C-alpha positions as a printed NumPy array, in Angstrom:
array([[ 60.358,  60.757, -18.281],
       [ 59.018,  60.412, -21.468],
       [ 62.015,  61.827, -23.482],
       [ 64.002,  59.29 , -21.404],
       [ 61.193,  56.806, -23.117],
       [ 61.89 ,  57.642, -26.148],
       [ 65.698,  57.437, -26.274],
       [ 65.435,  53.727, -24.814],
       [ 62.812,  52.592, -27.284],
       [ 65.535,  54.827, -30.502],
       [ 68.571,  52.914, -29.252],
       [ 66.715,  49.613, -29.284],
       [ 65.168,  50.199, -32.442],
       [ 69.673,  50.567, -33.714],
       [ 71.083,  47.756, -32.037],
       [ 68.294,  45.274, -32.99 ],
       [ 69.493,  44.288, -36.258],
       [ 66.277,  42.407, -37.313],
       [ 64.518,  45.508, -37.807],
       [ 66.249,  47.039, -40.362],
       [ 65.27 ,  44.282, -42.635],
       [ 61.705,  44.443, -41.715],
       [ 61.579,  48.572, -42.498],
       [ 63.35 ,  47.584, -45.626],
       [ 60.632,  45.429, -46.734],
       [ 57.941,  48.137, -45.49 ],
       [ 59.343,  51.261, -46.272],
       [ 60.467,  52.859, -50.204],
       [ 63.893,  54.806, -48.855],
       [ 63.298,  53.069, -45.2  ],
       [ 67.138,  55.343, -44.912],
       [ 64.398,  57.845, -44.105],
       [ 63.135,  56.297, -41.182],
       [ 66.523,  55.678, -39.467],
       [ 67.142,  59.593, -40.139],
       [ 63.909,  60.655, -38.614],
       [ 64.213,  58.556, -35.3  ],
       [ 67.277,  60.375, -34.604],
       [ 66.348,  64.124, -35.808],
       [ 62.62 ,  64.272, -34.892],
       [ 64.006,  62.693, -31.296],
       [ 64.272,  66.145, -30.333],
       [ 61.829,  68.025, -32.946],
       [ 62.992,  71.585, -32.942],
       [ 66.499,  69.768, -34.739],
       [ 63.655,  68.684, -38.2  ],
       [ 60.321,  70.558, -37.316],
       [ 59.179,  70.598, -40.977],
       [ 57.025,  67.343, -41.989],
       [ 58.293,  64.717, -43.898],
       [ 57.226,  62.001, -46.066],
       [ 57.292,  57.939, -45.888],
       [ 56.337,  55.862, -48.332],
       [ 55.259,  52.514, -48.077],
       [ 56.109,  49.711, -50.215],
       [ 52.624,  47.999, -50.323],
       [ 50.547,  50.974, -50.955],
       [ 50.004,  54.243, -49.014],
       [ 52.276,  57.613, -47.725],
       [ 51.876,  59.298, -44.821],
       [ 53.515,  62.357, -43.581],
       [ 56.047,  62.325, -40.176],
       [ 55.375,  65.814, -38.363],
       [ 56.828,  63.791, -34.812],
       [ 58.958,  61.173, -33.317],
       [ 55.703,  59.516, -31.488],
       [ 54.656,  59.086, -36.021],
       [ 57.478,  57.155, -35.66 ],
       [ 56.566,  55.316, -33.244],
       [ 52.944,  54.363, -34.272],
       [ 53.977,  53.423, -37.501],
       [ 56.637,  50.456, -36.236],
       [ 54.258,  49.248, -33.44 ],
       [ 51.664,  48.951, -36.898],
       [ 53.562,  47.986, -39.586],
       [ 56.495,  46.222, -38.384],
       [ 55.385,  45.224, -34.835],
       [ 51.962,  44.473, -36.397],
       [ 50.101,  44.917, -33.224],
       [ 47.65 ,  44.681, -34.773],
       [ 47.608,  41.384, -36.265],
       [ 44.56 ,  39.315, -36.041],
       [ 44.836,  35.893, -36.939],
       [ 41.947,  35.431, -38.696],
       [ 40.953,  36.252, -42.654],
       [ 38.266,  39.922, -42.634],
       [ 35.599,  39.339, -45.78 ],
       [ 37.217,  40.948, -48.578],
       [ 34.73 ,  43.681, -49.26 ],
       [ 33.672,  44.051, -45.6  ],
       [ 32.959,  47.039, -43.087],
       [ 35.764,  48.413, -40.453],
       [ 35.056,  50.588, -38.358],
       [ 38.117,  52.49 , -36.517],
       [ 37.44 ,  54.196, -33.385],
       [ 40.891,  56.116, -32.752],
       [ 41.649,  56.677, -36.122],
       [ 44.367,  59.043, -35.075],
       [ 46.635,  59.763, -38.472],
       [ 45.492,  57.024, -40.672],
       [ 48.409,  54.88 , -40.105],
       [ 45.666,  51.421, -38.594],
       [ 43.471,  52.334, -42.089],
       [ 46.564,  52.069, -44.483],
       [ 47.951,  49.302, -42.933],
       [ 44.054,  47.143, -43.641],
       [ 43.631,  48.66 , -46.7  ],
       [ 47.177,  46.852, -48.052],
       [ 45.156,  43.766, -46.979],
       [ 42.149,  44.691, -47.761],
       [ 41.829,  46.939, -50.692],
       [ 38.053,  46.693, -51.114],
       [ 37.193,  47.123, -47.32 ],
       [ 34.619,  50.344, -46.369],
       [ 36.62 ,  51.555, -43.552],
       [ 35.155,  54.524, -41.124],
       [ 37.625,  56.17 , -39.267],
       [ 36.861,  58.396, -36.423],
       [ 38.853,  60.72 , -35.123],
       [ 37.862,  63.69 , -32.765],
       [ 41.256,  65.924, -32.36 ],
       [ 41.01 ,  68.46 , -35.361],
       [ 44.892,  68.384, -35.746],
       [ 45.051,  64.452, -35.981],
       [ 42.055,  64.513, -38.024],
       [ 43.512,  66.861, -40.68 ],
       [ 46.738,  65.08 , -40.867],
       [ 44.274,  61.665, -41.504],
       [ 42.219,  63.556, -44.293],
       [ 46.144,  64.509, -45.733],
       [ 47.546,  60.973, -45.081],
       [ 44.633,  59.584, -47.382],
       [ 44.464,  61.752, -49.87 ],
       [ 47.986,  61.714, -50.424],
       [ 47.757,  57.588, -50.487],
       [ 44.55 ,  57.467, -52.641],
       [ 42.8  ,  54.992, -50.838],
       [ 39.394,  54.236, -51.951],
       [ 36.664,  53.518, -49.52 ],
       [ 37.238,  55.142, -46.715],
       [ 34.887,  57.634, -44.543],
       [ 37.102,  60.033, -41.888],
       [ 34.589,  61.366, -39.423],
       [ 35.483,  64.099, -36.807],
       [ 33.999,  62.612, -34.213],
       [ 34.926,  60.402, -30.965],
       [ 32.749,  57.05 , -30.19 ],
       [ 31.2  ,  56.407, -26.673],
       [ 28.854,  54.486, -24.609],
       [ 26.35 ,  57.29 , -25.617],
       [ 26.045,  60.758, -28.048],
       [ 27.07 ,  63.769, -26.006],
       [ 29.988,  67.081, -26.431],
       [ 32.489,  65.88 , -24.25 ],
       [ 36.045,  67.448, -23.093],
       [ 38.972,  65.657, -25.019],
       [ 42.526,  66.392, -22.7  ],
       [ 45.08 ,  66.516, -24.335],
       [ 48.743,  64.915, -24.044],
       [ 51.292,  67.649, -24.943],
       [ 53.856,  64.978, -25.749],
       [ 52.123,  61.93 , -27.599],
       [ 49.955,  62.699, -30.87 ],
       [ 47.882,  59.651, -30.183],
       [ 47.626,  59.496, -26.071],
       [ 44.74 ,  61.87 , -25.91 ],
       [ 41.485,  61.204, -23.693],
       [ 38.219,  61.699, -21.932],
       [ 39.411,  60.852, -18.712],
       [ 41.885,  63.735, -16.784],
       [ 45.68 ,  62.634, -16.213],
       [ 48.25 ,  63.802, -14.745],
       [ 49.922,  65.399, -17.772],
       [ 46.929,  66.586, -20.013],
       [ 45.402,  69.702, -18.301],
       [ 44.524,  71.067, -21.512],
       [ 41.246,  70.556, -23.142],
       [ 39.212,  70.661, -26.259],
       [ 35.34 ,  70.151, -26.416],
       [ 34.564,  67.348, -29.247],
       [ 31.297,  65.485, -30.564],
       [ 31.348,  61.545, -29.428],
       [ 28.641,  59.924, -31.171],
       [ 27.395,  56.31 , -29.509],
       [ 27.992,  53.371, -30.906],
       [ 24.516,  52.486, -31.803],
       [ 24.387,  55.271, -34.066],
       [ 27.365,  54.426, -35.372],
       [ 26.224,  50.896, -36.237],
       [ 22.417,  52.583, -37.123],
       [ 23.988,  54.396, -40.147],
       [ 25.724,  50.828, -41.529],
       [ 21.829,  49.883, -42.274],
       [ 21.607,  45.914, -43.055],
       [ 25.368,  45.912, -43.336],
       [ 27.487,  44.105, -40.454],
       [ 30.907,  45.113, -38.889],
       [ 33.198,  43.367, -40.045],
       [ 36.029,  44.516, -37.727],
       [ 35.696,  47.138, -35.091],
       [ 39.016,  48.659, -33.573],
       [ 39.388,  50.776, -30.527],
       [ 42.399,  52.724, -29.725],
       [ 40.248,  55.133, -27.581],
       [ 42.502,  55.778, -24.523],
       [ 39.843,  54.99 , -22.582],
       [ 36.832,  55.277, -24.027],
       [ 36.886,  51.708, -24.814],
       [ 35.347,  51.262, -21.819],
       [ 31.943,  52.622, -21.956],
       [ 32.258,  51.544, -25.761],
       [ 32.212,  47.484, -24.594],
       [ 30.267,  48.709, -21.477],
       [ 27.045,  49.981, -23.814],
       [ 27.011,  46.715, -25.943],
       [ 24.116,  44.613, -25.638],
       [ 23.844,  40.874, -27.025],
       [ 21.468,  42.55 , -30.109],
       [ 24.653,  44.487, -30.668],
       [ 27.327,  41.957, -30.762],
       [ 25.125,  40.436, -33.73 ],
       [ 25.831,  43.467, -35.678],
       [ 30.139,  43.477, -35.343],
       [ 31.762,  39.807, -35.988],
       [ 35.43 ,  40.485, -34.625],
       [ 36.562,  43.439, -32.311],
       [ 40.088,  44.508, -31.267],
       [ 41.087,  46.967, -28.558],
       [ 44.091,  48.191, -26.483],
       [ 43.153,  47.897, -22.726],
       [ 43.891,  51.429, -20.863],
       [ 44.94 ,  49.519, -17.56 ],
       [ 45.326,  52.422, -15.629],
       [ 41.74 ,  53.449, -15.833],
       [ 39.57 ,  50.171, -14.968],
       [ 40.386,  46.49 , -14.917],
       [ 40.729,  44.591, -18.175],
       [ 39.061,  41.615, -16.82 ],
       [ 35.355,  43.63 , -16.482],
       [ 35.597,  44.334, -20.169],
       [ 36.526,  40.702, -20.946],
       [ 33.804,  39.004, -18.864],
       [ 31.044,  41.624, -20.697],
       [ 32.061,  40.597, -24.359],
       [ 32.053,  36.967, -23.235],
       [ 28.546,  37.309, -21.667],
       [ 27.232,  38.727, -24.869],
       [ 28.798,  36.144, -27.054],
       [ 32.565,  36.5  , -27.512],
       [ 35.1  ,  34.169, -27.558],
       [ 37.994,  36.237, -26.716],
       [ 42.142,  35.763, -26.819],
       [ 45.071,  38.039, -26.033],
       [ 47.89 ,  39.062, -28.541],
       [ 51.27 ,  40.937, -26.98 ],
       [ 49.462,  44.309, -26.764],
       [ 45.71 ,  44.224, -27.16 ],
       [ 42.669,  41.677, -26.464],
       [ 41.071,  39.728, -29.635],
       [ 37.206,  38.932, -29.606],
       [ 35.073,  36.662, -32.057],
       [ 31.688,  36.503, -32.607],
       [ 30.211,  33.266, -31.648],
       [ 26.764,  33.159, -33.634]])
């Protein structure tokens, strides 16, 4: 099912002839790219990693097709796109951080942003530490830990087939399991001190729920703008958006995830 996925989304990605002008203005040797989607489609064909660079700052290595992937729906797809201006010098805080690809991607914008990426999986996590190290960003804080509702070791599962679909909650096709450290968001927003956030992202797979779910009206005061991609599957969108408008959101949707503002 999946690999059936995958080869719909790779022959799109060749026949729409838009895009290869928009991973030529992302990519240094975006030649790369169109090599990888078709030899990391199938990874035992190009196991070993390799690298993309990125024309506005930052590398990051491709050990997968679903790198691939993440990277377009980021930097070409920007699915992430805001519309709205972040304080130059403020405070993200990523919740998902996965590989690194969401913190390179602000930090082109944003060079002088404090950006805390958390990330629970120890193989993701490693490949974020390499990713950053290897772009020489400045600024940035990669924690090992997941972010929920409340501090607790819970069981991540894991998706054998999709780097970044890993979760709390039990599926279908994640039987395997790994115990990790979630730390609440309070604490999270505790160690900031006087500081506010000035964008807080959750790509949880999940967990976003008891994230929004924990917030209090004292607590949207603390974080001006927050994005997240709604895990439909798992609860209803709609209880999520009602909670952040209770507590003083104004909220909109782009294509893939739900926008909300701080109304002081």
């Amino acid at each position: 099912m999946l690999r059936s996925w995958k080869l719909q989304w790779l022959i799109n990605e060749f026949i729409t002839f838009p895009n290869y002008k928009k991973h030529f203005i992302e990519l240094n040797s975006s030649w790369r790219y169109w090599w990888l989607l078709l030899t990391k489609l199938v990874n035992k064909v190009n196991p070993a990693p390799a690298l993309l660079s990125l024309k506005k700052g930052g590398k990051f290595y491709v050990h997968d097709f679903m790198t691939l992937y993440i990277y377009t729906e980021i930097f070409v797809d920007k699915c992430y796109e805001l519309g709205m201006k972040l304080e130059e010098d403020g405070t993200i805080i990523d919740v998902g951080g996965n590989i690194g690809l969401f913190t390179l991607w602000m930090k082109q914008q944003y060079p002088d942003m404090t950006v805390y990426s958390f990330e629970p999986f120890k193989q993701n996590y490693d490949q974020l530490v390499s990713n950053l190290l290897l772009s020489k960003v400045k600024h940035v804080n990669p924690i090992m830990r997941g972010v929920g509702g409340h501090t607790r070791i819970e069981k991540l599962y894991l998706n054998p087939k999709n780097l970044g679909g890993h979760s709390i909650y039990k599926q279908d096709d994640n039987n395997e399991s790994v115990d990790i450290d979630i730390v609440s968001l309070d604490e999270v927003l505790a160690a900031l001190g006087p500081k506010t956030c000035s964008l807080l992202k959750l790509d949880c797979e999940g967990a976003e729920y008891e994230i929004i779910k924990s917030m209090t009206a004292e607590t949207a005061k603390k974080i001006k703008r927050i994005i997240f991609e709604p895990s439909e599957k798992l609860y209803n969108p709609a209880e999520l958006i009602s909670h952040l408008v209770k507590i003083g959101y104004t909220m909109k949707r782009s294509t893939d995830n739900y926008i909300a503002a701080y109304e002081d």
